[in-house]
Coordinates of C-alpha atoms in Angstrom, one line a residue:
X1 CA -40.2 -10.6 -54.0
X2 CA -37.3 -12.2 -55.8
X3 CA -34.9 -10.5 -53.4
X4 CA -36.6 -12.2 -50.4
X5 CA -37.0 -15.7 -52.0
X6 CA -33.6 -16.0 -53.8
X7 CA -31.6 -14.2 -51.2
X8 CA -29.6 -11.0 -51.6
X9 CA -26.4 -12.7 -52.8
X10 CA -28.0 -14.4 -55.8
X11 CA -30.2 -11.3 -56.5
X12 CA -27.2 -9.0 -56.7
X13 CA -24.9 -11.4 -58.5
X14 CA -27.5 -12.3 -61.2
X15 CA -28.0 -8.6 -62.0
X16 CA -24.3 -7.8 -62.0
X17 CA -23.9 -10.5 -64.7
X18 CA -27.0 -9.5 -66.6
X19 CA -26.6 -5.7 -66.5
X20 CA -23.3 -4.4 -65.2
X21 CA -20.7 -5.4 -62.7
X22 CA -20.4 -1.7 -61.7
X23 CA -23.9 -0.3 -61.2
X24 CA -27.5 -1.3 -62.1
X25 CA -31.0 -0.2 -61.4
X26 CA -33.6 -2.2 -59.6
X27 CA -36.7 -1.9 -57.4
X28 CA -36.6 -2.6 -53.7
X29 CA -39.0 -1.7 -50.8
X30 CA -41.1 0.2 -53.3
X31 CA -38.2 2.4 -54.4
X32 CA -36.3 2.6 -57.7
X33 CA -32.7 2.1 -56.5
X34 CA -29.3 2.2 -58.2
X35 CA -27.0 -0.4 -56.7
X36 CA -23.3 0.3 -56.8
X37 CA -21.1 -2.8 -56.9
X38 CA -17.7 -4.1 -56.0
X39 CA -14.7 -2.5 -54.4
X40 CA -14.8 0.4 -57.0
X41 CA -18.4 1.2 -56.3
X42 CA -17.9 1.0 -52.5
X43 CA -14.9 3.3 -52.7
X44 CA -16.8 5.9 -54.8
X45 CA -19.8 6.0 -52.4
X46 CA -17.7 6.1 -49.2
X47 CA -15.2 8.7 -50.5
X48 CA -18.1 11.0 -51.8
X49 CA -20.6 10.4 -49.0
X50 CA -20.4 14.0 -47.7
X51 CA -20.3 15.5 -51.2
X52 CA -22.9 13.7 -53.1
X53 CA -25.2 11.8 -50.7
X54 CA -27.3 12.1 -47.6
X55 CA -28.8 9.4 -45.3
X56 CA -32.2 8.1 -46.3
X57 CA -34.8 6.5 -44.1
X58 CA -38.0 5.0 -45.5
X59 CA -40.9 7.2 -44.5
X60 CA -42.7 4.1 -43.2
X61 CA -39.8 3.3 -40.9
X62 CA -39.6 6.9 -39.5
X63 CA -43.4 6.9 -38.9
X64 CA -43.2 3.7 -36.9
X65 CA -40.0 4.4 -35.0
X66 CA -39.3 8.1 -34.5
X67 CA -40.8 11.4 -33.4
X68 CA -41.4 13.8 -36.3
X69 CA -38.3 15.7 -37.2
X70 CA -38.3 19.4 -36.1
X71 CA -39.0 22.1 -38.6
X72 CA -35.7 23.7 -37.8
X73 CA -32.4 22.1 -37.3
X74 CA -30.7 19.3 -39.1
X75 CA -31.6 16.0 -37.4
X76 CA -29.2 13.9 -39.5
X77 CA -26.2 16.1 -38.9
X78 CA -27.0 16.1 -35.1
X79 CA -27.4 12.3 -35.2
X80 CA -24.1 11.9 -37.1
X81 CA -22.2 14.2 -34.7
X82 CA -23.6 12.4 -31.7
X83 CA -22.6 9.1 -33.0
X84 CA -19.0 10.3 -33.5
X85 CA -18.9 11.7 -30.0
X86 CA -16.5 10.6 -27.3
X87 CA -18.7 7.8 -26.0
X88 CA -18.1 5.4 -29.0
X89 CA -14.4 5.9 -29.2
X90 CA -12.2 3.0 -27.9
X91 CA -10.7 5.0 -25.1
X92 CA -14.2 5.8 -23.8
X93 CA -15.5 2.3 -24.2
X94 CA -12.7 0.7 -22.2
X95 CA -14.5 1.5 -19.0
X96 CA -17.6 -0.4 -20.0
X97 CA -15.8 -3.8 -20.6
X98 CA -16.3 -5.0 -17.0
X99 CA -20.0 -4.1 -17.2
X100 CA -20.4 -6.0 -20.5
X101 CA -18.6 -9.0 -18.9
X102 CA -20.7 -8.9 -15.7
X103 CA -23.9 -8.9 -17.7
X104 CA -22.7 -11.6 -20.0
X105 CA -22.0 -13.8 -17.0
X106 CA -25.4 -13.1 -15.5
X107 CA -27.1 -13.7 -18.8
X108 CA -25.5 -17.1 -19.2
X109 CA -26.2 -18.1 -15.6
X110 CA -29.9 -17.3 -16.1
X111 CA -30.6 -18.5 -19.6
X112 CA -27.9 -20.8 -20.8
X113 CA -26.6 -22.9 -17.9
X114 CA -30.1 -24.2 -16.9
X115 CA -30.7 -25.6 -20.4
X116 CA -29.2 -28.2 -22.6
X117 CA -30.4 -26.5 -25.8
X118 CA -30.7 -22.7 -26.3
X119 CA -32.0 -20.6 -29.2
X120 CA -29.1 -18.1 -29.7
X121 CA -30.8 -15.4 -31.8
X122 CA -33.7 -14.5 -29.4
X123 CA -31.4 -14.7 -26.4
X124 CA -28.7 -12.6 -28.0
X125 CA -31.4 -9.9 -28.6
X126 CA -32.3 -10.1 -25.0
X127 CA -28.7 -9.6 -23.9
X128 CA -27.8 -6.8 -26.4
X129 CA -31.0 -4.9 -25.6
X130 CA -30.5 -5.1 -21.8
X131 CA -26.8 -4.0 -22.2
X132 CA -27.8 -1.1 -24.4
X133 CA -30.4 0.0 -21.9
X134 CA -27.9 -0.1 -19.1
X135 CA -25.0 1.7 -20.9
X136 CA -27.0 4.2 -23.0
X137 CA -29.9 5.1 -20.7
X138 CA -28.7 3.9 -17.3
X139 CA -31.9 1.8 -17.0
X140 CA -30.9 -1.3 -14.9
X141 CA -34.2 -2.4 -13.4
X142 CA -35.3 -5.6 -15.2
X143 CA -38.9 -4.6 -14.9
X144 CA -38.4 -1.3 -16.6
X145 CA -36.3 -3.0 -19.3
X146 CA -39.1 -5.5 -19.9
X147 CA -41.6 -2.7 -20.3
X148 CA -39.5 -1.2 -23.0
X149 CA -38.4 -4.4 -24.8
X150 CA -42.0 -5.6 -25.5
X151 CA -43.1 -2.7 -27.6
X152 CA -39.6 -2.4 -29.1
X153 CA -39.9 -6.0 -30.4
X154 CA -43.2 -5.0 -32.1
X155 CA -41.7 -2.0 -33.8
X156 CA -38.5 -3.7 -35.1
X157 CA -40.4 -6.8 -36.2
X158 CA -42.9 -4.9 -38.3
X159 CA -41.4 -1.6 -39.5
X160 CA -40.1 -3.0 -42.7
X161 CA -43.4 -4.7 -43.7
X162 CA -45.8 -3.3 -46.3
X163 CA -46.9 0.0 -44.6
X164 CA -50.6 -0.8 -44.3
X165 CA -51.7 0.6 -41.0
X166 CA -54.8 -1.5 -40.4
X167 CA -55.6 -3.6 -37.3
X168 CA -54.1 -7.1 -37.5
X169 CA -51.1 -6.1 -39.8
X170 CA -47.5 -6.3 -38.7
X171 CA -47.0 -2.6 -39.6
X172 CA -50.0 -1.6 -37.4
X173 CA -48.4 -3.4 -34.5
X174 CA -45.1 -1.6 -35.3
X175 CA -46.8 1.8 -35.2
X176 CA -48.4 1.0 -31.8
X177 CA -45.2 -0.4 -30.5
X178 CA -43.2 2.6 -31.7
X179 CA -45.6 5.0 -29.9
X180 CA -45.0 3.1 -26.6
X181 CA -41.3 3.1 -27.1
X182 CA -41.2 6.9 -27.8
X183 CA -43.3 7.6 -24.7
X184 CA -41.1 5.5 -22.5
X185 CA -37.8 6.9 -23.8
X186 CA -38.9 10.5 -23.8
X187 CA -40.0 10.1 -20.1
X188 CA -36.5 8.8 -19.3
X189 CA -34.9 11.7 -21.1
X190 CA -37.2 14.3 -19.5
X191 CA -36.5 13.0 -16.0
X192 CA -32.7 13.1 -16.7
X193 CA -32.8 16.7 -18.0
X194 CA -34.6 17.8 -14.8
X195 CA -31.9 16.1 -12.7
X196 CA -29.2 17.9 -14.6
X197 CA -30.8 21.2 -14.1
X198 CA -31.4 20.6 -10.4
X199 CA -27.8 19.5 -9.8
X200 CA -26.4 22.2 -12.1
X201 CA -24.3 19.6 -13.9
X202 CA -22.1 20.8 -16.8
X203 CA -20.3 17.6 -17.6
X204 CA -22.2 14.4 -18.5
X205 CA -21.7 11.4 -16.3
X206 CA -23.0 9.0 -19.0
X207 CA -24.1 9.0 -22.6
X208 CA -27.6 10.4 -21.9
X209 CA -26.3 13.2 -19.8
X210 CA -23.6 14.1 -22.4
X211 CA -26.3 14.1 -25.1
X212 CA -28.5 16.5 -23.1
X213 CA -25.7 18.9 -22.7
X214 CA -24.9 18.8 -26.5
X215 CA -25.8 21.9 -28.6
X216 CA -26.3 22.3 -32.3
X217 CA -24.5 24.8 -34.6
X218 CA -26.6 27.7 -33.2
X219 CA -25.9 26.9 -29.6
X220 CA -29.4 25.3 -29.1
X221 CA -29.8 22.4 -26.8
X222 CA -31.4 19.3 -28.4
X223 CA -35.1 18.8 -27.5
X224 CA -36.2 15.8 -25.6
X225 CA -37.7 14.4 -28.8
X226 CA -34.5 14.9 -30.7
X227 CA -32.5 13.1 -28.0
X228 CA -35.1 10.4 -27.8
X229 CA -34.8 9.8 -31.6
X230 CA -31.0 9.5 -31.3
X231 CA -31.3 6.9 -28.5
X232 CA -33.9 5.0 -30.3
X233 CA -31.5 4.8 -33.2
X234 CA -28.8 3.5 -30.8
X235 CA -31.2 0.8 -29.5
X236 CA -32.2 -0.3 -33.0
X237 CA -28.6 -0.7 -34.0
X238 CA -27.7 -2.7 -30.9
X239 CA -30.9 -4.8 -30.9
X240 CA -30.9 -5.8 -34.5
X241 CA -27.3 -5.7 -35.9
X242 CA -25.2 -6.6 -32.9
X243 CA -27.5 -9.5 -31.9
X244 CA -27.2 -10.8 -35.4
X245 CA -23.4 -10.4 -35.3
X246 CA -23.3 -12.5 -32.1
X247 CA -25.6 -15.1 -33.6
X248 CA -23.5 -15.6 -36.8
X249 CA -20.3 -16.0 -34.8
X250 CA -21.9 -18.7 -32.6
X251 CA -23.2 -20.4 -35.8
X252 CA -19.6 -20.8 -37.2
X253 CA -18.1 -21.7 -33.8
X254 CA -20.6 -24.6 -33.7
X255 CA -20.1 -25.5 -37.3
X256 CA -16.3 -25.8 -37.4
X257 CA -14.7 -27.7 -34.5
X258 CA -11.2 -26.8 -35.6
X259 CA -12.0 -23.1 -35.4
X260 CA -13.7 -23.5 -32.1
X261 CA -10.6 -25.3 -30.7
X262 CA -8.3 -22.3 -31.6
X263 CA -10.7 -19.8 -30.1
X264 CA -11.1 -21.9 -27.0
X265 CA -7.3 -22.1 -26.6
X266 CA -7.0 -18.3 -26.9
X267 CA -9.8 -17.6 -24.5
X268 CA -8.8 -20.1 -21.9
X269 CA -5.3 -18.6 -21.8
X270 CA -7.0 -15.3 -20.9
X271 CA -9.3 -16.9 -18.4
X272 CA -6.5 -18.8 -16.6
X273 CA -4.5 -15.5 -16.2
X274 CA -7.4 -14.1 -14.1
X275 CA -9.0 -14.7 -10.8
X276 CA -12.4 -16.5 -10.8
X277 CA -14.3 -13.3 -10.1
X278 CA -12.0 -11.0 -12.0
X279 CA -13.8 -9.2 -14.9
X280 CA -12.4 -8.7 -18.4
X281 CA -10.3 -5.6 -19.2
X282 CA -9.2 -3.8 -22.3
X283 CA -5.8 -5.6 -22.1
X284 CA -7.7 -9.0 -22.3
X285 CA -9.7 -7.8 -25.3
X286 CA -6.4 -6.9 -27.1
X287 CA -5.2 -10.5 -26.7
X288 CA -8.3 -11.9 -28.6
X289 CA -6.8 -11.5 -32.1
X290 CA -7.7 -14.9 -33.5
X291 CA -11.2 -14.7 -32.0
X292 CA -11.8 -11.3 -33.7
X293 CA -10.5 -12.7 -37.0
X294 CA -13.1 -15.5 -36.6
X295 CA -15.8 -12.9 -36.0
X296 CA -14.7 -10.9 -39.1
X297 CA -14.7 -14.0 -41.3
X298 CA -18.2 -14.8 -39.9
X299 CA -19.4 -11.3 -40.9
X300 CA -17.9 -11.8 -44.4
X301 CA -19.9 -14.9 -45.1
X302 CA -23.0 -14.0 -43.2
X303 CA -23.1 -10.2 -42.8
X304 CA -25.3 -9.0 -39.9
X305 CA -26.5 -6.1 -42.1
X306 CA -27.0 -6.0 -45.9
X307 CA -25.9 -2.5 -46.7
X308 CA -27.5 1.0 -46.6
X309 CA -29.6 3.4 -48.7
X310 CA -28.5 6.9 -49.5
X311 CA -30.1 9.7 -51.4
X312 CA -28.2 11.8 -53.9
X313 CA -27.9 15.6 -53.2
X314 CA -26.3 16.4 -56.6
X315 CA -26.5 14.9 -60.1
X316 CA -23.3 13.0 -61.1
X317 CA -22.0 10.5 -63.6
X318 CA -20.6 7.1 -62.7
X319 CA -19.4 4.3 -65.0
X320 CA -21.0 6.1 -67.9
X321 CA -24.4 6.5 -66.2
X322 CA -26.0 9.8 -65.1
X323 CA -27.5 9.6 -61.6
X324 CA -30.0 12.4 -61.1
X325 CA -30.3 14.4 -57.9
X326 CA -32.8 12.8 -55.5
X327 CA -32.0 9.3 -56.6
X328 CA -31.9 6.5 -54.1
X329 CA -28.6 4.5 -54.2
X330 CA -27.4 1.4 -52.2
X331 CA -24.1 -0.1 -51.3
X332 CA -24.2 -3.7 -50.3
X333 CA -21.9 -6.3 -48.9
X334 CA -23.2 -8.8 -51.4
X335 CA -21.3 -7.4 -54.4
X336 CA -17.8 -8.0 -52.8
X337 CA -17.8 -10.4 -49.9
X338 CA -18.0 -13.5 -51.9
X339 CA -16.2 -12.3 -55.0
X340 CA -13.3 -14.7 -55.8
X341 CA -11.3 -11.8 -57.2
X342 CA -11.1 -10.4 -53.7
X343 CA -11.5 -13.6 -51.6
X344 CA -10.1 -16.8 -53.1
X345 CA -12.3 -19.8 -52.4
X346 CA -15.0 -17.4 -51.2
X347 CA -17.3 -20.0 -49.6
X348 CA -14.4 -21.3 -47.4
X349 CA -14.4 -20.2 -43.8
X350 CA -10.8 -19.0 -43.3
X351 CA -10.0 -16.5 -40.5
X352 CA -6.4 -16.3 -41.7
X353 CA -7.7 -13.9 -44.5
X354 CA -7.6 -11.2 -41.8
X355 CA -4.0 -11.7 -40.7
X356 CA -1.4 -9.1 -41.6
X357 CA -2.8 -6.3 -43.8
X358 CA -6.1 -8.3 -44.3
X359 CA -8.4 -7.8 -47.3
X360 CA -7.9 -5.1 -50.0
X361 CA -9.5 -1.8 -49.2
X362 CA -13.3 -1.5 -49.9
X363 CA -13.7 -5.3 -50.4
X364 CA -14.8 -6.1 -46.8
X365 CA -17.5 -3.7 -45.8
X366 CA -19.8 -5.2 -43.1
X367 CA -19.6 -1.9 -41.2
X368 CA -19.6 0.4 -44.2
X369 CA -16.7 2.8 -44.8
X370 CA -15.6 6.4 -45.3
X371 CA -17.1 9.2 -43.3
X372 CA -20.2 7.1 -42.6
X373 CA -18.5 3.9 -41.4
X374 CA -20.7 2.5 -38.6
X375 CA -19.7 4.5 -35.5
X376 CA -20.6 1.6 -33.3
X377 CA -18.0 -0.7 -34.8
X378 CA -15.8 -0.7 -31.7
X379 CA -18.8 -1.1 -29.4
X380 CA -19.9 -4.1 -31.5
X381 CA -16.4 -5.6 -31.4
X382 CA -16.2 -5.4 -27.6
X383 CA -19.7 -6.8 -27.2
X384 CA -19.1 -9.7 -29.6
X385 CA -15.7 -10.6 -28.0
X386 CA -16.9 -10.4 -24.5
X387 CA -19.8 -12.7 -25.3
X388 CA -17.5 -15.1 -27.2
X389 CA -15.2 -15.3 -24.2
X390 CA -18.0 -16.2 -21.8
X391 CA -19.7 -18.8 -24.0
X392 CA -16.5 -20.6 -25.2
X393 CA -14.9 -20.8 -21.8
X394 CA -18.1 -22.5 -20.5
X395 CA -19.5 -24.6 -23.3
X396 CA -18.7 -26.6 -26.4
X397 CA -21.4 -26.0 -29.0
X398 CA -23.3 -28.3 -31.4
X399 CA -25.9 -27.3 -33.9
X400 CA -29.3 -28.8 -33.2
X401 CA -30.3 -28.2 -36.8
X402 CA -27.2 -28.7 -38.9
X403 CA -28.4 -27.1 -42.2
X404 CA -30.7 -24.5 -40.7
X405 CA -31.9 -22.0 -43.4
X406 CA -30.7 -18.4 -43.1
X407 CA -33.2 -15.6 -43.8
X408 CA -32.1 -12.2 -44.9
X409 CA -34.2 -9.3 -43.6
X410 CA -32.8 -6.0 -42.3
X411 CA -30.5 -8.3 -40.4
X412 CA -29.4 -12.0 -40.9
X413 CA -31.7 -14.3 -39.2
X414 CA -31.5 -18.1 -38.7
X415 CA -35.0 -19.6 -39.6
X416 CA -35.3 -21.3 -36.2
X417 CA -33.3 -18.9 -34.1
X418 CA -30.1 -21.1 -34.2
X419 CA -30.8 -23.8 -31.5
X420 CA -27.5 -25.1 -30.1
X421 CA -26.8 -28.0 -27.8
X422 CA -24.6 -27.0 -25.0
X423 CA -21.9 -29.3 -23.6
X424 CA -20.5 -27.7 -20.4
X425 CA -16.8 -28.1 -19.9
X426 CA -15.6 -30.2 -17.0
X427 CA -14.3 -28.0 -14.1

């Protein structure tokens, strides 16, 4: 309760002062958890992730979201390997930049330009989900995307609530929504597998096809349910974390006119170098250095995600404490991102922190680190920068609620969805 009401930053900092600046025990989400703190704690976790830890999902989340794991095979290792596949590497993502740009233009034309005020957070969810459906599953029909997004909203909105599966509760709605999502995704996967067999394809033409051609350590193809679980994981990450990332960047562009002006200057130079219908390319993205530093500083002050839970696979000692096998541990952005030892004047918005070599290792961790650094970091970077380019080159932004409260759930959420007044540029 205190975590929710006081906010994660105060919750973590108070306990670091009271108990230990290195590691302390607390209770979160019904679990006894050891929270590792600071750059030293981050480094220890990230450097030992494969040796001492494994991923951990709350049982209530898995029940609402995923198909049951198979009795044989290691779902987590399959998931990890698939995430680190060729699709999410920069050289593979380059080809998707024009598609990201085209959809961003279409999205702004439909939902931003007709309005003088927009709520950024719900619209960013709409954009990121549609883009994920197109790129991950090759689902482009708006009607089909709509049938998937409705139940998906139910499951992501309720899967972290108290897991009471009774009619009328948020968790009950999440379980029902999750069932519909799984049915829809597995039907897409099954249909694609039949197409691959009929066409005798051996090389995947997109991410879904590549995944269906992937085998585990024993040469076994993944089942439709395993592939569906992986793609549901992709959709969750894109829908929740990336939409939050876009929202916090828009928040600071509206809040600091001097920062907006520099981003505008950089983005307009790119826009003026292109024809009116010419889409963005990798070369354009590489020119957005100040814009990306603005995004990184936004993530430092208002992280899209709060951290991650791991489970220990071996007993070990850290900072004089023995951590038993099977313990739940957490790394969190809130023990380092606003630490004045790492970031002088930590409450100040200063994109120049990321010039040159940038922050010290393990102090800035919005995407994690080590072997389990978020594999979608490059995808998120491209998506955020493409969206920034399209918004900034069309509008000047003004907050409709200057001091809007920020809520910290699984992602960072403005209490009223971040309503912004749009001031279109003169042509």
